[in-house]
CSV table of C-alpha atoms in Angstrom, one decimal:
chain,number,residue,atom,x,y,z
A,345,MET,CA,7.7,-32.9,14.5
A,346,MET,CA,6.4,-30.0,12.6
A,347,LEU,CA,4.3,-27.2,15.0
A,348,ALA,CA,1.3,-25.6,14.0
A,349,MET,CA,2.3,-21.8,13.1
A,350,PRO,CA,0.2,-19.2,15.2
A,351,LEU,CA,-2.4,-17.4,12.8
A,352,ALA,CA,-1.2,-14.1,13.2
A,353,ILE,CA,2.5,-15.4,12.2
A,354,ALA,CA,1.2,-16.9,8.6
A,355,ALA,CA,1.9,-13.7,6.8
A,356,GLN,CA,4.9,-12.9,8.4
A,357,ASP,CA,6.6,-11.7,4.5
A,358,ASN,CA,4.3,-8.9,5.0
A,359,THR,CA,4.9,-8.1,8.2
A,360,TRP,CA,2.7,-5.5,8.4
A,361,GLU,CA,0.0,-7.6,7.7
A,362,GLN,CA,-3.3,-8.7,9.6
A,363,VAL,CA,-4.1,-12.0,8.6
A,364,GLN,CA,-7.7,-11.8,7.4
A,365,VAL,CA,-10.2,-14.6,8.6
A,366,ASN,CA,-13.0,-13.6,6.6
A,367,SER,CA,-11.5,-13.3,2.9
A,368,GLN,CA,-14.9,-11.5,1.3
A,369,ASP,CA,-14.8,-9.1,4.0
A,370,GLN,CA,-16.7,-6.1,3.2
A,371,LYS,CA,-14.0,-3.9,2.8
A,372,TYR,CA,-13.1,-5.3,-0.5
A,373,LEU,CA,-16.0,-4.9,-2.5
A,374,ALA,CA,-18.0,-1.7,-4.6
A,375,GLY,CA,-16.3,1.0,-3.0
A,376,ALA,CA,-13.4,0.7,-1.4
A,377,VAL,CA,-10.8,1.7,-4.3
A,378,PRO,CA,-11.4,5.5,-4.8
A,379,GLU,CA,-11.1,7.2,-7.9
A,380,VAL,CA,-10.2,10.9,-9.0
A,381,ASP,CA,-10.3,12.1,-12.9
A,382,GLY,CA,-10.2,8.2,-13.6
A,383,HIS,CA,-6.8,7.5,-11.4
A,384,VAL,CA,-6.9,5.7,-8.3
A,385,VAL,CA,-6.2,8.1,-5.5
A,386,PHE,CA,-6.2,6.9,-1.4
A,387,THR,CA,-7.0,10.1,0.5
A,388,LYS,CA,-6.5,10.8,4.1
A,389,THR,CA,-6.5,13.8,5.7
A,390,ILE,CA,-5.0,13.1,9.4
A,391,ASN,CA,-5.6,15.3,12.7
A,392,ALA,CA,-2.3,16.1,15.0
A,393,PRO,CA,-3.6,18.4,17.7
A,394,GLY,CA,-1.3,20.6,18.8
A,395,LYS,CA,0.9,20.1,16.3
A,396,SER,CA,2.4,22.9,14.1
A,397,ALA,CA,2.8,22.5,10.5
A,398,LYS,CA,6.8,22.0,11.2
A,399,GLN,CA,6.6,19.6,13.1
A,400,ILE,CA,3.8,16.9,11.6
A,401,TYR,CA,6.4,17.5,8.5
A,402,GLU,CA,9.0,16.4,10.3
A,403,LEU,CA,7.6,13.5,11.9
A,404,LEU,CA,6.2,12.3,8.5
A,405,ARG,CA,9.4,12.8,6.8
A,406,LYS,CA,11.6,11.0,9.3
A,407,ASP,CA,8.2,7.8,9.6
A,408,LEU,CA,8.4,7.6,5.8
A,409,GLN,CA,12.4,7.7,5.4
A,410,VAL,CA,12.3,5.0,8.1
A,411,MET,CA,9.6,2.7,5.4
A,412,THR,CA,11.9,3.2,2.9
A,413,LYS,CA,14.4,0.8,4.2
A,414,GLU,CA,12.2,-1.6,5.6
A,415,PRO,CA,12.2,-6.1,4.6
A,416,ASN,CA,9.8,-5.7,2.4
A,417,GLN,CA,10.9,-3.0,0.1
A,418,ILE,CA,13.1,-3.0,-2.8
A,419,GLU,CA,16.2,-0.6,-2.6
A,420,GLN,CA,15.0,1.5,-5.3
A,421,SER,CA,12.1,2.8,-3.2
A,422,ARG,CA,13.0,7.0,-1.1
A,423,LEU,CA,12.1,10.4,-0.7
A,424,THR,CA,11.8,12.3,-3.5
A,425,LEU,CA,11.1,15.7,-2.4
A,426,GLU,CA,11.8,17.1,1.0
A,427,ASP,CA,10.0,20.6,0.9
A,428,ALA,CA,10.5,22.5,4.5
A,429,ASP,CA,9.7,25.5,2.9
A,430,ASN,CA,5.9,24.3,1.8
A,431,ASN,CA,5.9,21.2,5.1
A,432,ARG,CA,5.8,18.6,1.8
A,433,VAL,CA,7.3,15.5,1.7
A,434,VAL,CA,7.7,12.8,-1.3
A,435,ALA,CA,8.0,9.5,-1.4
A,436,SER,CA,8.3,6.9,-3.8
A,437,PHE,CA,8.2,2.7,-3.0
A,438,GLN,CA,8.8,-0.3,-5.0
A,439,GLU,CA,8.1,-3.7,-2.3
A,440,TRP,CA,6.5,-6.9,-2.5
A,441,LEU,CA,3.1,-8.1,-2.3
A,442,VAL,CA,3.5,-11.1,-0.7
A,443,PHE,CA,0.0,-13.1,-2.1
A,444,LYS,CA,1.4,-16.7,-1.5
A,445,ASN,CA,5.0,-17.9,0.1
A,446,LYS,CA,5.1,-21.7,0.4
A,447,PRO,CA,7.9,-24.5,-0.6
A,448,LEU,CA,8.3,-24.2,-4.5
A,449,ASN,CA,5.5,-21.8,-4.5
A,450,LEU,CA,6.4,-17.8,-3.7
A,451,ASP,CA,4.0,-15.5,-5.6
A,452,ARG,CA,4.5,-12.7,-5.7
A,453,THR,CA,4.1,-8.4,-6.6
A,454,ARG,CA,6.8,-6.0,-7.3
A,455,PHE,CA,4.5,-3.1,-5.6
A,456,LEU,CA,4.9,0.4,-7.1
A,457,TYR,CA,3.4,3.6,-5.9
A,458,GLN,CA,3.9,7.5,-4.5
A,459,ILE,CA,2.6,8.8,-0.9
A,460,ILE,CA,2.3,12.9,-0.8
A,461,ALA,CA,2.1,14.3,3.0
A,462,ASP,CA,0.9,18.2,2.9
A,463,CYS,CA,1.4,19.0,6.1
A,464,LYS,CA,-0.2,22.2,7.7
A,465,ASP,CA,-0.8,23.2,11.2
A,466,GLY,CA,-2.5,20.5,13.2
A,467,GLN,CA,-3.3,18.3,10.3
A,468,ALA,CA,-1.8,16.6,7.4
A,469,ASP,CA,-3.4,15.3,3.9
A,470,ILE,CA,-1.7,12.2,2.8
A,471,LYS,CA,-2.2,11.0,-0.9
A,472,LEU,CA,-1.6,7.6,-1.7
A,473,ASN,CA,-1.1,7.2,-5.8
A,474,ARG,CA,0.6,6.3,-9.2
A,475,ILE,CA,0.3,2.2,-8.2
A,476,VAL,CA,1.7,-0.2,-10.7
A,477,TYR,CA,1.9,-3.3,-10.4
A,478,ILE,CA,5.3,-6.3,-12.3
A,479,TYR,CA,4.4,-9.7,-12.0
A,480,ASP,CA,5.3,-12.7,-12.8
A,481,GLU,CA,9.1,-11.0,-13.1
A,482,GLU,CA,10.5,-14.6,-13.6
A,483,ARG,CA,8.4,-15.9,-16.8
A,484,ASP,CA,6.0,-13.9,-18.8
A,485,MET,CA,6.5,-10.5,-16.8
A,486,THR,CA,3.2,-8.1,-16.8
A,487,THR,CA,3.1,-4.8,-16.1
A,488,TYR,CA,-0.5,-3.0,-14.5
A,489,LYS,CA,-2.1,0.2,-13.9
A,490,ALA,CA,-4.2,0.3,-10.7
A,491,GLU,CA,-6.8,1.8,-12.9
A,492,GLU,CA,-6.8,-1.0,-15.7
A,493,TRP,CA,-6.2,-4.4,-12.9
A,494,ILE,CA,-8.1,-3.1,-9.0
A,495,THR,CA,-11.4,-0.8,-9.5
A,496,ASP,CA,-14.2,-1.9,-8.9
A,497,GLN,CA,-15.2,-2.2,-12.9
A,498,TYR,CA,-11.7,-5.2,-13.0
A,499,GLY,CA,-11.2,-5.5,-9.5
A,500,LEU,CA,-14.8,-7.7,-8.8
A,501,ASN,CA,-17.3,-9.7,-10.4
A,502,LYS,CA,-19.9,-8.0,-12.4
A,503,LYS,CA,-22.3,-8.1,-10.1
A,504,LYS,CA,-19.8,-6.3,-7.6
A,505,THR,CA,-20.3,-8.9,-4.4
A,506,LYS,CA,-16.8,-10.5,-4.5
A,507,LEU,CA,-13.4,-9.9,-5.7
A,508,ALA,CA,-12.6,-11.0,-9.3
A,509,ARG,CA,-10.6,-14.4,-9.3
A,510,VAL,CA,-7.4,-13.0,-10.3
A,511,SER,CA,-6.9,-9.3,-9.9
A,512,GLY,CA,-9.0,-9.4,-6.3
A,513,LYS,CA,-6.3,-10.8,-5.3
A,514,PHE,CA,-4.0,-7.3,-5.7
A,515,ARG,CA,-7.2,-5.7,-4.6
A,516,ARG,CA,-7.3,-7.3,-1.6
A,517,LYS,CA,-3.9,-6.9,-0.8
A,518,THR,CA,-3.2,-2.9,-2.0
A,519,ILE,CA,-6.8,-1.7,0.6
A,520,ASP,CA,-4.2,-3.9,3.3
A,521,ARG,CA,-1.1,-1.9,2.9
A,522,VAL,CA,-2.6,1.3,2.4
A,523,ASP,CA,-5.0,0.7,5.0
A,524,TYR,CA,-1.7,0.3,6.9
A,525,ILE,CA,-0.1,2.9,6.4
A,526,PHE,CA,-2.8,5.3,7.1
A,527,ASN,CA,-3.1,3.3,10.3
A,528,ARG,CA,1.2,3.5,10.7
A,529,PHE,CA,0.5,8.0,9.9
A,530,THR,CA,-2.2,8.8,12.8
A,531,GLN,CA,-0.9,6.8,14.9
A,532,LEU,CA,2.8,8.8,14.8
A,533,LEU,CA,0.9,11.6,14.9
A,534,GLN,CA,-1.9,11.1,17.0
A,535,LYS,CA,0.5,10.9,19.8
């Protein structure tokens, strides 16, 4: 006898993800993937009232270290720069983004990106960039840079009203992951 799984558990391979009920949510459409000088760069300034640059640096450094050990991470995830003098921490991540996980059908991509956190008194400037996908490793491995795959030009249809058929799933999962990371840091710094 098979029990029905609640919707919230359906995304168990990406524990950070909430299941999207409306697959064409407006948040994924035009302008959702920011470009700076031809590169995909997600940025967020997070206010941390009453906290010094050193306190913010330590909180983010510790949380980034924890992130490198989470279940979806691949062993290459690590902190790449810990600059306490300048209150800057950089981490490089390799993790799995799972599109579909059913018996005999695992559709996922290796997701590589970098996070840079510059900490000041009362705030942190977070940047997530250098996004690369390594897809279909078992058969015919393909590597995509975010700039050539999830931007408005490639990740949406010509009218910019729907996600593109293939690259749209990469765009959706990337936006969801970035939102999760930025929300995680916001909650951490605003405690």
